[in-house]
mmCIF file with all atom_site columns, C-alpha atoms in Angstrom:
data_model
loop_
_atom_site.group_PDB
_atom_site.id
_atom_site.type_symbol
_atom_site.label_atom_id
_atom_site.label_alt_id
_atom_site.label_comp_id
_atom_site.label_asym_id
_atom_site.label_entity_id
_atom_site.label_seq_id
_atom_site.pdbx_PDB_ins_code
_atom_site.Cartn_x
_atom_site.Cartn_y
_atom_site.Cartn_z
_atom_site.occupancy
_atom_site.B_iso_or_equiv
_atom_site.pdbx_formal_charge
_atom_site.auth_seq_id
_atom_site.auth_comp_id
_atom_site.auth_asym_id
_atom_site.auth_atom_id
_atom_site.pdbx_PDB_model_num
ATOM 1   C CA . GLU A 1 1   ? 4.158   9.433   -18.119 1.00 79.00 ? 132  GLU A CA 1
ATOM 2   C CA . ASP A 1 2   ? 2.773   6.496   -16.149 1.00 80.00 ? 133  ASP A CA 1
ATOM 3   C CA . GLN A 1 3   ? 0.407   7.740   -13.493 1.00 89.00 ? 134  GLN A CA 1
ATOM 4   C CA . VAL A 1 4   ? -2.215  6.634   -10.991 1.00 95.00 ? 135  VAL A CA 1
ATOM 5   C CA . THR A 1 5   ? -4.479  9.370   -9.661  1.00 95.00 ? 136  THR A CA 1
ATOM 6   C CA . GLN A 1 6   ? -7.505  9.354   -7.380  1.00 97.00 ? 137  GLN A CA 1
ATOM 7   C CA . SER A 1 7   ? -10.433 11.702  -6.940  1.00 97.00 ? 138  SER A CA 1
ATOM 8   C CA . PRO A 1 8   ? -11.769 13.271  -4.925  1.00 97.00 ? 139  PRO A CA 1
ATOM 9   C CA . GLU A 1 9   ? -8.991  13.818  -2.416  1.00 96.00 ? 140  GLU A CA 1
ATOM 10  C CA . ALA A 1 10  ? -11.542 13.815  0.396   1.00 97.00 ? 141  ALA A CA 1
ATOM 11  C CA . LEU A 1 11  ? -15.260 12.993  0.553   1.00 98.00 ? 142  LEU A CA 1
ATOM 12  C CA . ARG A 1 12  ? -17.799 13.496  3.323   1.00 98.00 ? 143  ARG A CA 1
ATOM 13  C CA . LEU A 1 13  ? -21.029 11.541  3.141   1.00 98.00 ? 144  LEU A CA 1
ATOM 14  C CA . GLN A 1 14  ? -24.039 11.203  5.372   1.00 98.00 ? 145  GLN A CA 1
ATOM 15  C CA . GLU A 1 15  ? -24.783 7.686   6.551   1.00 98.00 ? 146  GLU A CA 1
ATOM 16  C CA . GLY A 1 16  ? -26.784 5.967   3.811   1.00 97.00 ? 147  GLY A CA 1
ATOM 17  C CA . GLU A 1 17  ? -25.675 8.390   1.067   1.00 98.00 ? 148  GLU A CA 1
ATOM 18  C CA . SER A 1 18  ? -24.190 6.283   -1.735  1.00 98.00 ? 149  SER A CA 1
ATOM 19  C CA . SER A 1 19  ? -21.279 7.569   -3.819  1.00 98.00 ? 150  SER A CA 1
ATOM 20  C CA . SER A 1 20  ? -18.280 6.535   -5.921  1.00 98.00 ? 151  SER A CA 1
ATOM 21  C CA . LEU A 1 21  ? -14.535 7.016   -5.677  1.00 98.00 ? 152  LEU A CA 1
ATOM 22  C CA . ASN A 1 22  ? -12.453 7.277   -8.831  1.00 98.00 ? 153  ASN A CA 1
ATOM 23  C CA . CYS A 1 23  ? -9.030  5.872   -9.715  1.00 98.00 ? 154  CYS A CA 1
ATOM 24  C CA . SER A 1 24  ? -7.615  6.913   -13.081 1.00 97.00 ? 155  SER A CA 1
ATOM 25  C CA . TYR A 1 25  ? -4.551  5.264   -14.547 1.00 96.00 ? 156  TYR A CA 1
ATOM 26  C CA . THR A 1 26  ? -2.337  5.945   -17.552 1.00 94.00 ? 157  THR A CA 1
ATOM 27  C CA . VAL A 1 27  ? -0.048  2.940   -17.673 1.00 91.00 ? 158  VAL A CA 1
ATOM 28  C CA . SER A 1 28  ? 0.903   0.417   -20.338 1.00 89.00 ? 159  SER A CA 1
ATOM 29  C CA . GLY A 1 29  ? 0.346   -3.270  -19.910 1.00 90.00 ? 160  GLY A CA 1
ATOM 30  C CA . LEU A 1 30  ? -1.898  -3.299  -16.864 1.00 93.00 ? 161  LEU A CA 1
ATOM 31  C CA . ARG A 1 31  ? -1.596  -6.606  -15.042 1.00 94.00 ? 162  ARG A CA 1
ATOM 32  C CA . GLY A 1 32  ? -3.917  -5.760  -12.172 1.00 95.00 ? 163  GLY A CA 1
ATOM 33  C CA . LEU A 1 33  ? -5.759  -2.873  -10.482 1.00 97.00 ? 164  LEU A CA 1
ATOM 34  C CA . PHE A 1 34  ? -6.162  -3.078  -6.724  1.00 97.00 ? 165  PHE A CA 1
ATOM 35  C CA . TRP A 1 35  ? -8.167  -1.404  -3.993  1.00 98.00 ? 166  TRP A CA 1
ATOM 36  C CA . TYR A 1 36  ? -7.045  -1.194  -0.375  1.00 97.00 ? 167  TYR A CA 1
ATOM 37  C CA . ARG A 1 37  ? -8.562  0.367   2.724   1.00 98.00 ? 168  ARG A CA 1
ATOM 38  C CA . GLN A 1 38  ? -6.369  2.128   5.271   1.00 97.00 ? 169  GLN A CA 1
ATOM 39  C CA . ASP A 1 39  ? -7.473  3.165   8.753   1.00 97.00 ? 170  ASP A CA 1
ATOM 40  C CA . PRO A 1 40  ? -5.526  5.893   10.596  1.00 94.00 ? 171  PRO A CA 1
ATOM 41  C CA . GLY A 1 41  ? -2.280  4.603   12.097  1.00 93.00 ? 172  GLY A CA 1
ATOM 42  C CA . LYS A 1 42  ? -2.584  1.191   10.436  1.00 95.00 ? 173  LYS A CA 1
ATOM 43  C CA . GLY A 1 43  ? -1.316  -0.581  7.351   1.00 96.00 ? 174  GLY A CA 1
ATOM 44  C CA . PRO A 1 44  ? -3.474  -0.920  4.231   1.00 97.00 ? 175  PRO A CA 1
ATOM 45  C CA . GLU A 1 45  ? -5.961  -3.785  4.103   1.00 97.00 ? 176  GLU A CA 1
ATOM 46  C CA . PHE A 1 46  ? -6.576  -5.588  0.813   1.00 96.00 ? 177  PHE A CA 1
ATOM 47  C CA . LEU A 1 47  ? -10.063 -5.255  -0.698  1.00 97.00 ? 178  LEU A CA 1
ATOM 48  C CA . PHE A 1 48  ? -10.115 -6.214  -4.400  1.00 96.00 ? 179  PHE A CA 1
ATOM 49  C CA . THR A 1 49  ? -8.043  -7.156  -7.433  1.00 96.00 ? 180  THR A CA 1
ATOM 50  C CA . LEU A 1 50  ? -9.424  -6.428  -10.924 1.00 97.00 ? 181  LEU A CA 1
ATOM 51  C CA . TYR A 1 51  ? -7.649  -7.895  -13.928 1.00 95.00 ? 182  TYR A CA 1
ATOM 52  C CA . SER A 1 52  ? -9.423  -6.682  -17.075 1.00 94.00 ? 183  SER A CA 1
ATOM 53  C CA . ALA A 1 53  ? -11.852 -4.057  -18.328 1.00 95.00 ? 184  ALA A CA 1
ATOM 54  C CA . GLY A 1 54  ? -15.464 -4.941  -17.583 1.00 97.00 ? 185  GLY A CA 1
ATOM 55  C CA . GLU A 1 55  ? -14.661 -6.875  -14.445 1.00 97.00 ? 186  GLU A CA 1
ATOM 56  C CA . GLU A 1 56  ? -16.621 -6.175  -11.254 1.00 98.00 ? 187  GLU A CA 1
ATOM 57  C CA . LYS A 1 57  ? -16.177 -7.385  -7.691  1.00 98.00 ? 188  LYS A CA 1
ATOM 58  C CA . GLU A 1 58  ? -18.309 -6.888  -4.599  1.00 97.00 ? 189  GLU A CA 1
ATOM 59  C CA . LYS A 1 59  ? -17.816 -7.099  -0.881  1.00 95.00 ? 190  LYS A CA 1
ATOM 60  C CA . GLU A 1 60  ? -20.568 -6.043  1.513   1.00 95.00 ? 191  GLU A CA 1
ATOM 61  C CA . ARG A 1 61  ? -21.334 -2.382  0.689   1.00 97.00 ? 192  ARG A CA 1
ATOM 62  C CA . LEU A 1 62  ? -18.403 -2.021  -1.719  1.00 98.00 ? 193  LEU A CA 1
ATOM 63  C CA . LYS A 1 63  ? -18.327 -2.704  -5.447  1.00 98.00 ? 194  LYS A CA 1
ATOM 64  C CA . ALA A 1 64  ? -15.260 -2.192  -7.629  1.00 98.00 ? 195  ALA A CA 1
ATOM 65  C CA . THR A 1 65  ? -15.403 -1.831  -11.408 1.00 98.00 ? 196  THR A CA 1
ATOM 66  C CA . LEU A 1 66  ? -12.722 -1.450  -14.077 1.00 97.00 ? 197  LEU A CA 1
ATOM 67  C CA . THR A 1 67  ? -12.585 0.198   -17.504 1.00 96.00 ? 198  THR A CA 1
ATOM 68  C CA . LYS A 1 68  ? -9.600  0.689   -19.803 1.00 93.00 ? 199  LYS A CA 1
ATOM 69  C CA . LYS A 1 69  ? -8.786  4.049   -18.202 1.00 94.00 ? 200  LYS A CA 1
ATOM 70  C CA . GLU A 1 70  ? -10.232 4.044   -14.700 1.00 97.00 ? 201  GLU A CA 1
ATOM 71  C CA . SER A 1 71  ? -11.669 2.113   -11.801 1.00 98.00 ? 202  SER A CA 1
ATOM 72  C CA . PHE A 1 72  ? -14.527 3.040   -9.531  1.00 98.00 ? 203  PHE A CA 1
ATOM 73  C CA . LEU A 1 73  ? -15.199 2.015   -5.971  1.00 98.00 ? 204  LEU A CA 1
ATOM 74  C CA . HIS A 1 74  ? -18.924 2.311   -5.382  1.00 98.00 ? 205  HIS A CA 1
ATOM 75  C CA . ILE A 1 75  ? -20.087 2.552   -1.778  1.00 98.00 ? 206  ILE A CA 1
ATOM 76  C CA . THR A 1 76  ? -23.761 1.755   -1.260  1.00 98.00 ? 207  THR A CA 1
ATOM 77  C CA . ALA A 1 77  ? -25.540 3.023   1.855   1.00 98.00 ? 208  ALA A CA 1
ATOM 78  C CA . PRO A 1 78  ? -22.302 3.666   3.746   1.00 97.00 ? 209  PRO A CA 1
ATOM 79  C CA . LYS A 1 79  ? -22.000 3.420   7.513   1.00 98.00 ? 210  LYS A CA 1
ATOM 80  C CA . PRO A 1 80  ? -19.681 5.381   9.812   1.00 97.00 ? 211  PRO A CA 1
ATOM 81  C CA . GLU A 1 81  ? -17.392 2.324   10.053  1.00 97.00 ? 212  GLU A CA 1
ATOM 82  C CA . ASP A 1 82  ? -16.675 2.714   6.328   1.00 98.00 ? 213  ASP A CA 1
ATOM 83  C CA . SER A 1 83  ? -14.731 5.890   7.145   1.00 98.00 ? 214  SER A CA 1
ATOM 84  C CA . ALA A 1 84  ? -11.128 5.334   6.039   1.00 98.00 ? 215  ALA A CA 1
ATOM 85  C CA . THR A 1 85  ? -8.690  6.227   3.283   1.00 97.00 ? 216  THR A CA 1
ATOM 86  C CA . TYR A 1 86  ? -9.200  4.156   0.150   1.00 98.00 ? 217  TYR A CA 1
ATOM 87  C CA . LEU A 1 87  ? -6.133  3.490   -1.977  1.00 97.00 ? 218  LEU A CA 1
ATOM 88  C CA . CYS A 1 88  ? -5.934  2.137   -5.483  1.00 97.00 ? 219  CYS A CA 1
ATOM 89  C CA . ALA A 1 89  ? -2.796  0.668   -7.034  1.00 96.00 ? 220  ALA A CA 1
ATOM 90  C CA . ALA A 1 90  ? -1.730  -0.512  -10.484 1.00 95.00 ? 221  ALA A CA 1
ATOM 91  C CA . TYR A 1 91  ? 0.611   -3.373  -11.346 1.00 93.00 ? 222  TYR A CA 1
ATOM 92  C CA . TYR A 1 92  ? 2.054   -2.978  -14.833 1.00 92.00 ? 223  TYR A CA 1
ATOM 93  C CA . GLY A 1 93  ? 5.199   -4.386  -16.380 1.00 87.00 ? 224  GLY A CA 1
ATOM 94  C CA . GLN A 1 94  ? 7.584   -4.705  -13.439 1.00 84.00 ? 225  GLN A CA 1
ATOM 95  C CA . ASN A 1 95  ? 6.091   -1.695  -11.668 1.00 87.00 ? 226  ASN A CA 1
ATOM 96  C CA . PHE A 1 96  ? 3.684   -1.396  -8.784  1.00 89.00 ? 227  PHE A CA 1
ATOM 97  C CA . VAL A 1 97  ? 2.314   2.096   -8.076  1.00 93.00 ? 228  VAL A CA 1
ATOM 98  C CA . PHE A 1 98  ? -0.218  3.335   -5.525  1.00 94.00 ? 229  PHE A CA 1
ATOM 99  C CA . GLY A 1 99  ? -2.441  6.358   -5.982  1.00 95.00 ? 230  GLY A CA 1
ATOM 100 C CA . PRO A 1 100 ? -2.520  9.072   -3.289  1.00 94.00 ? 231  PRO A CA 1
ATOM 101 C CA . GLY A 1 101 ? -5.837  7.898   -1.832  1.00 96.00 ? 232  GLY A CA 1
ATOM 102 C CA . THR A 1 102 ? -9.315  9.267   -1.113  1.00 97.00 ? 233  THR A CA 1
ATOM 103 C CA . ARG A 1 103 ? -10.131 10.077  2.506   1.00 97.00 ? 234  ARG A CA 1
ATOM 104 C CA . LEU A 1 104 ? -13.749 9.096   3.150   1.00 98.00 ? 235  LEU A CA 1
ATOM 105 C CA . SER A 1 105 ? -15.720 10.311  6.144   1.00 98.00 ? 236  SER A CA 1
ATOM 106 C CA . VAL A 1 106 ? -19.213 8.939   6.774   1.00 98.00 ? 237  VAL A CA 1
ATOM 107 C CA . LEU A 1 107 ? -21.200 10.987  9.263   1.00 97.00 ? 238  LEU A CA 1
ATOM 108 C CA . PRO A 1 108 ? -23.950 9.426   11.413  1.00 96.00 ? 239  PRO A CA 1
ATOM 109 C CA . ASN B 2 1   ? -1.265  -16.025 13.357  1.00 73.00 ? 899  ASN B CA 1
ATOM 110 C CA . ALA B 2 2   ? 0.374   -12.626 13.827  1.00 82.00 ? 900  ALA B CA 1
ATOM 111 C CA . GLY B 2 3   ? 0.462   -11.879 10.076  1.00 95.00 ? 901  GLY B CA 1
ATOM 112 C CA . VAL B 2 4   ? 3.120   -9.251  9.341   1.00 98.00 ? 902  VAL B CA 1
ATOM 113 C CA . THR B 2 5   ? 4.970   -7.738  12.285  1.00 97.00 ? 903  THR B CA 1
ATOM 114 C CA . GLN B 2 6   ? 7.330   -4.755  12.275  1.00 98.00 ? 904  GLN B CA 1
ATOM 115 C CA . THR B 2 7   ? 9.759   -3.401  14.834  1.00 97.00 ? 905  THR B CA 1
ATOM 116 C CA . PRO B 2 8   ? 10.174  -0.776  16.105  1.00 97.00 ? 906  PRO B CA 1
ATOM 117 C CA . LYS B 2 9   ? 6.850   1.086   15.999  1.00 97.00 ? 907  LYS B CA 1
ATOM 118 C CA . PHE B 2 10  ? 8.475   4.485   16.417  1.00 97.00 ? 908  PHE B CA 1
ATOM 119 C CA . GLN B 2 11  ? 12.047  5.719   16.010  1.00 97.00 ? 909  GLN B CA 1
ATOM 120 C CA . VAL B 2 12  ? 13.804  9.064   16.119  1.00 97.00 ? 910  VAL B CA 1
ATOM 121 C CA . LEU B 2 13  ? 17.240  9.345   14.528  1.00 97.00 ? 911  LEU B CA 1
ATOM 122 C CA . LYS B 2 14  ? 19.732  12.132  14.102  1.00 98.00 ? 912  LYS B CA 1
ATOM 123 C CA . THR B 2 15  ? 21.043  12.887  10.635  1.00 98.00 ? 913  THR B CA 1
ATOM 124 C CA . GLY B 2 16  ? 23.841  10.470  9.760   1.00 97.00 ? 914  GLY B CA 1
ATOM 125 C CA . GLN B 2 17  ? 22.817  7.730   12.176  1.00 98.00 ? 915  GLN B CA 1
ATOM 126 C CA . SER B 2 18  ? 22.077  4.250   10.920  1.00 97.00 ? 916  SER B CA 1
ATOM 127 C CA . MET B 2 19  ? 19.343  1.802   11.813  1.00 96.00 ? 917  MET B CA 1
ATOM 128 C CA . THR B 2 20  ? 17.606  -1.348  10.645  1.00 98.00 ? 918  THR B CA 1
ATOM 129 C CA . LEU B 2 21  ? 13.857  -1.836  10.437  1.00 98.00 ? 919  LEU B CA 1
ATOM 130 C CA . GLN B 2 22  ? 12.772  -5.415  11.003  1.00 98.00 ? 920  GLN B CA 1
ATOM 131 C CA . CYS B 2 23  ? 9.870   -7.249  9.379   1.00 98.00 ? 921  CYS B CA 1
ATOM 132 C CA . ALA B 2 24  ? 8.624   -10.814 9.795   1.00 98.00 ? 922  ALA B CA 1
ATOM 133 C CA . GLN B 2 25  ? 5.674   -12.743 8.361   1.00 97.00 ? 923  GLN B CA 1
ATOM 134 C CA . ASP B 2 26  ? 4.138   -16.058 9.368   1.00 96.00 ? 924  ASP B CA 1
ATOM 135 C CA . MET B 2 27  ? 1.969   -16.647 6.290   1.00 96.00 ? 925  MET B CA 1
ATOM 136 C CA . ASN B 2 28  ? 4.587   -18.638 4.354   1.00 95.00 ? 926  ASN B CA 1
ATOM 137 C CA . HIS B 2 29  ? 4.632   -16.057 1.544   1.00 96.00 ? 927  HIS B CA 1
ATOM 138 C CA . ASN B 2 30  ? 7.507   -16.101 -0.924  1.00 96.00 ? 928  ASN B CA 1
ATOM 139 C CA . SER B 2 31  ? 7.436   -12.358 -1.653  1.00 96.00 ? 929  SER B CA 1
ATOM 140 C CA . MET B 2 32  ? 7.991   -9.479  0.731   1.00 97.00 ? 930  MET B CA 1
ATOM 141 C CA . TYR B 2 33  ? 8.050   -5.674  0.214   1.00 97.00 ? 931  TYR B CA 1
ATOM 142 C CA . TRP B 2 34  ? 9.129   -2.419  1.808   1.00 98.00 ? 932  TRP B CA 1
ATOM 143 C CA . TYR B 2 35  ? 7.171   0.810   1.198   1.00 98.00 ? 933  TYR B CA 1
ATOM 144 C CA . ARG B 2 36  ? 7.327   4.327   2.500   1.00 98.00 ? 934  ARG B CA 1
ATOM 145 C CA . GLN B 2 37  ? 4.248   6.522   2.881   1.00 97.00 ? 935  GLN B CA 1
ATOM 146 C CA . ASP B 2 38  ? 4.432   10.307  2.833   1.00 94.00 ? 936  ASP B CA 1
ATOM 147 C CA . PRO B 2 39  ? 1.544   12.777  3.027   1.00 85.00 ? 937  PRO B CA 1
ATOM 148 C CA . GLY B 2 40  ? 0.074   13.505  -0.400  1.00 77.00 ? 938  GLY B CA 1
ATOM 149 C CA . MET B 2 41  ? 2.373   11.026  -2.171  1.00 80.00 ? 939  MET B CA 1
ATOM 150 C CA . GLY B 2 42  ? 0.830   7.687   -1.368  1.00 85.00 ? 940  GLY B CA 1
ATOM 151 C CA . LEU B 2 43  ? 2.769   4.501   -0.809  1.00 94.00 ? 941  LEU B CA 1
ATOM 152 C CA . ARG B 2 44  ? 5.991   4.113   -2.786  1.00 95.00 ? 942  ARG B CA 1
ATOM 153 C CA . LEU B 2 45  ? 7.815   0.823   -3.223  1.00 95.00 ? 943  LEU B CA 1
ATOM 154 C CA . ILE B 2 46  ? 11.406  0.889   -1.964  1.00 97.00 ? 944  ILE B CA 1
ATOM 155 C CA . TYR B 2 47  ? 12.541  -2.722  -2.469  1.00 97.00 ? 945  TYR B CA 1
ATOM 156 C CA . TYR B 2 48  ? 10.946  -6.100  -2.833  1.00 95.00 ? 946  TYR B CA 1
ATOM 157 C CA . SER B 2 49  ? 12.050  -9.712  -2.568  1.00 97.00 ? 947  SER B CA 1
ATOM 158 C CA . ALA B 2 50  ? 10.322  -12.242 -4.787  1.00 94.00 ? 948  ALA B CA 1
ATOM 159 C CA . SER B 2 51  ? 11.876  -15.164 -2.947  1.00 94.00 ? 949  SER B CA 1
ATOM 160 C CA . GLU B 2 52  ? 14.472  -15.995 -0.351  1.00 92.00 ? 950  GLU B CA 1
ATOM 161 C CA . GLY B 2 53  ? 17.876  -14.852 -1.569  1.00 89.00 ? 951  GLY B CA 1
ATOM 162 C CA . THR B 2 54  ? 16.633  -12.333 -4.150  1.00 95.00 ? 952  THR B CA 1
ATOM 163 C CA . THR B 2 55  ? 15.962  -8.604  -3.895  1.00 97.00 ? 953  THR B CA 1
ATOM 164 C CA . ASP B 2 56  ? 14.952  -5.990  -6.474  1.00 95.00 ? 954  ASP B CA 1
ATOM 165 C CA . LYS B 2 57  ? 14.735  -2.213  -6.492  1.00 95.00 ? 955  LYS B CA 1
ATOM 166 C CA . GLY B 2 58  ? 11.401  -0.489  -6.481  1.00 94.00 ? 956  GLY B CA 1
ATOM 167 C CA . GLU B 2 59  ? 10.509  3.112   -7.252  1.00 92.00 ? 957  GLU B CA 1
ATOM 168 C CA . VAL B 2 60  ? 12.609  4.835   -4.535  1.00 96.00 ? 958  VAL B CA 1
ATOM 169 C CA . PRO B 2 61  ? 15.597  2.638   -3.508  1.00 97.00 ? 959  PRO B CA 1
ATOM 170 C CA . ASN B 2 62  ? 18.268  5.319   -3.036  1.00 97.00 ? 960  ASN B CA 1
ATOM 171 C CA . GLY B 2 63  ? 19.558  5.559   0.537   1.00 97.00 ? 961  GLY B CA 1
ATOM 172 C CA . TYR B 2 64  ? 18.302  2.118   1.545   1.00 98.00 ? 962  TYR B CA 1
ATOM 173 C CA . ASN B 2 65  ? 19.581  -1.439  1.630   1.00 97.00 ? 963  ASN B CA 1
ATOM 174 C CA . VAL B 2 66  ? 17.650  -4.616  2.270   1.00 98.00 ? 964  VAL B CA 1
ATOM 175 C CA . SER B 2 67  ? 18.354  -8.154  3.410   1.00 97.00 ? 965  SER B CA 1
ATOM 176 C CA . ARG B 2 68  ? 16.112  -11.176 2.952   1.00 96.00 ? 966  ARG B CA 1
ATOM 177 C CA . LEU B 2 69  ? 17.384  -13.108 5.935   1.00 88.00 ? 967  LEU B CA 1
ATOM 178 C CA . ASN B 2 70  ? 15.163  -16.152 5.374   1.00 95.00 ? 968  ASN B CA 1
ATOM 179 C CA . LYS B 2 71  ? 11.654  -16.813 4.091   1.00 96.00 ? 969  LYS B CA 1
ATOM 180 C CA . ARG B 2 72  ? 10.078  -15.118 7.123   1.00 97.00 ? 970  ARG B CA 1
ATOM 181 C CA . GLU B 2 73  ? 12.246  -12.034 7.573   1.00 97.00 ? 971  GLU B CA 1
ATOM 182 C CA . PHE B 2 74  ? 13.029  -8.990  5.402   1.00 98.00 ? 972  PHE B CA 1
ATOM 183 C CA . SER B 2 75  ? 14.948  -6.062  6.870   1.00 98.00 ? 973  SER B CA 1
ATOM 184 C CA . LEU B 2 76  ? 15.432  -2.489  5.664   1.00 98.00 ? 974  LEU B CA 1
ATOM 185 C CA . ARG B 2 77  ? 18.611  -0.598  6.556   1.00 98.00 ? 975  ARG B CA 1
ATOM 186 C CA . LEU B 2 78  ? 19.300  3.118   6.498   1.00 97.00 ? 976  LEU B CA 1
ATOM 187 C CA . GLU B 2 79  ? 23.082  3.504   6.480   1.00 94.00 ? 977  GLU B CA 1
ATOM 188 C CA . SER B 2 80  ? 23.199  7.282   6.966   1.00 97.00 ? 978  SER B CA 1
ATOM 189 C CA . ALA B 2 81  ? 19.778  8.708   7.736   1.00 97.00 ? 979  ALA B CA 1
ATOM 190 C CA . ALA B 2 82  ? 18.694  11.998  6.174   1.00 97.00 ? 980  ALA B CA 1
ATOM 191 C CA . PRO B 2 83  ? 15.712  14.248  7.037   1.00 97.00 ? 981  PRO B CA 1
ATOM 192 C CA . SER B 2 84  ? 14.188  13.316  3.650   1.00 96.00 ? 982  SER B CA 1
ATOM 193 C CA . GLN B 2 85  ? 13.810  9.779   4.976   1.00 97.00 ? 983  GLN B CA 1
ATOM 194 C CA . THR B 2 86  ? 11.333  10.906  7.627   1.00 97.00 ? 984  THR B CA 1
ATOM 195 C CA . SER B 2 87  ? 8.288   8.821   6.771   1.00 98.00 ? 985  SER B CA 1
ATOM 196 C CA . VAL B 2 88  ? 6.104   5.908   7.765   1.00 98.00 ? 986  VAL B CA 1
ATOM 197 C CA . TYR B 2 89  ? 7.564   2.614   6.587   1.00 98.00 ? 987  TYR B CA 1
ATOM 198 C CA . PHE B 2 90  ? 5.391   -0.393  5.825   1.00 98.00 ? 988  PHE B CA 1
ATOM 199 C CA . CYS B 2 91  ? 6.424   -3.964  5.221   1.00 98.00 ? 989  CYS B CA 1
ATOM 200 C CA . ALA B 2 92  ? 4.126   -6.316  3.295   1.00 98.00 ? 990  ALA B CA 1
ATOM 201 C CA . SER B 2 93  ? 4.072   -9.928  2.154   1.00 97.00 ? 991  SER B CA 1
ATOM 202 C CA . GLY B 2 94  ? 2.140   -11.865 -0.465  1.00 95.00 ? 992  GLY B CA 1
ATOM 203 C CA . ASP B 2 95  ? 2.261   -11.647 -4.248  1.00 86.00 ? 993  ASP B CA 1
ATOM 204 C CA . PHE B 2 96  ? 1.735   -8.409  -6.167  1.00 83.00 ? 994  PHE B CA 1
ATOM 205 C CA . TYR B 2 97  ? -1.940  -9.329  -6.644  1.00 87.00 ? 995  TYR B CA 1
ATOM 206 C CA . GLU B 2 98  ? -2.736  -9.465  -2.922  1.00 92.00 ? 996  GLU B CA 1
ATOM 207 C CA . GLN B 2 99  ? -0.469  -8.004  -0.267  1.00 95.00 ? 997  GLN B CA 1
ATOM 208 C CA . TYR B 2 100 ? -0.769  -8.074  3.510   1.00 97.00 ? 998  TYR B CA 1
ATOM 209 C CA . PHE B 2 101 ? 0.698   -5.111  5.329   1.00 97.00 ? 999  PHE B CA 1
ATOM 210 C CA . GLY B 2 102 ? 2.260   -4.701  8.736   1.00 98.00 ? 1000 GLY B CA 1
ATOM 211 C CA . PRO B 2 103 ? 1.334   -1.919  11.179  1.00 97.00 ? 1001 PRO B CA 1
ATOM 212 C CA . GLY B 2 104 ? 4.169   0.387   10.116  1.00 97.00 ? 1002 GLY B CA 1
ATOM 213 C CA . THR B 2 105 ? 7.201   2.109   11.647  1.00 97.00 ? 1003 THR B CA 1
ATOM 214 C CA . ARG B 2 106 ? 7.029   5.876   12.096  1.00 97.00 ? 1004 ARG B CA 1
ATOM 215 C CA . LEU B 2 107 ? 10.559  7.225   11.571  1.00 98.00 ? 1005 LEU B CA 1
ATOM 216 C CA . THR B 2 108 ? 11.648  10.787  12.226  1.00 97.00 ? 1006 THR B CA 1
ATOM 217 C CA . VAL B 2 109 ? 15.107  12.004  11.220  1.00 97.00 ? 1007 VAL B CA 1
ATOM 218 C CA . THR B 2 110 ? 16.166  15.300  12.806  1.00 97.00 ? 1008 THR B CA 1
#
């Protein structure tokens, strides 16, 4: 069964404590893997698109990587303003599926 | 530029009532999308429109209809609302590789 899952469901970090969020996918014919950020009460905001295994992209304190089975969103020295829910999504065939998200809290 | 706008922001319906959610974008995108977001289930695609005059079903289309009125506007209609349609609805535009989302409509069906 095609699936996109994310772990952990929630993560609390101290400011400056680096960590990684995981997105695992079991789909055929991946056309793209995406990361979005969503703040409470708002729509998701686009972060990255990854197209093939081995690809990496960076933006400020965030770095996204992709393997054949999963993607990681690495957060280096996070700040409280990085607190949000991070969503991954997979585009495969004619399907577009979001994972359930990881709720990140960064404490000062 | 306003980006993607949605109206209304909040709505309460009784079971069986109908309503239309409106969405407009000013980014000249060909494609537009409607999603619903429920706790623990993530965003699920209801319908999308790859271009003006075309619409396609997504993962959860049952109970909904859509209209691509022109390049800017894409509406979602609930003909007979059910409590299972209580959710937050998001409209987006852009291609599948990079989507821009509106602020959402919080719909409650009692």
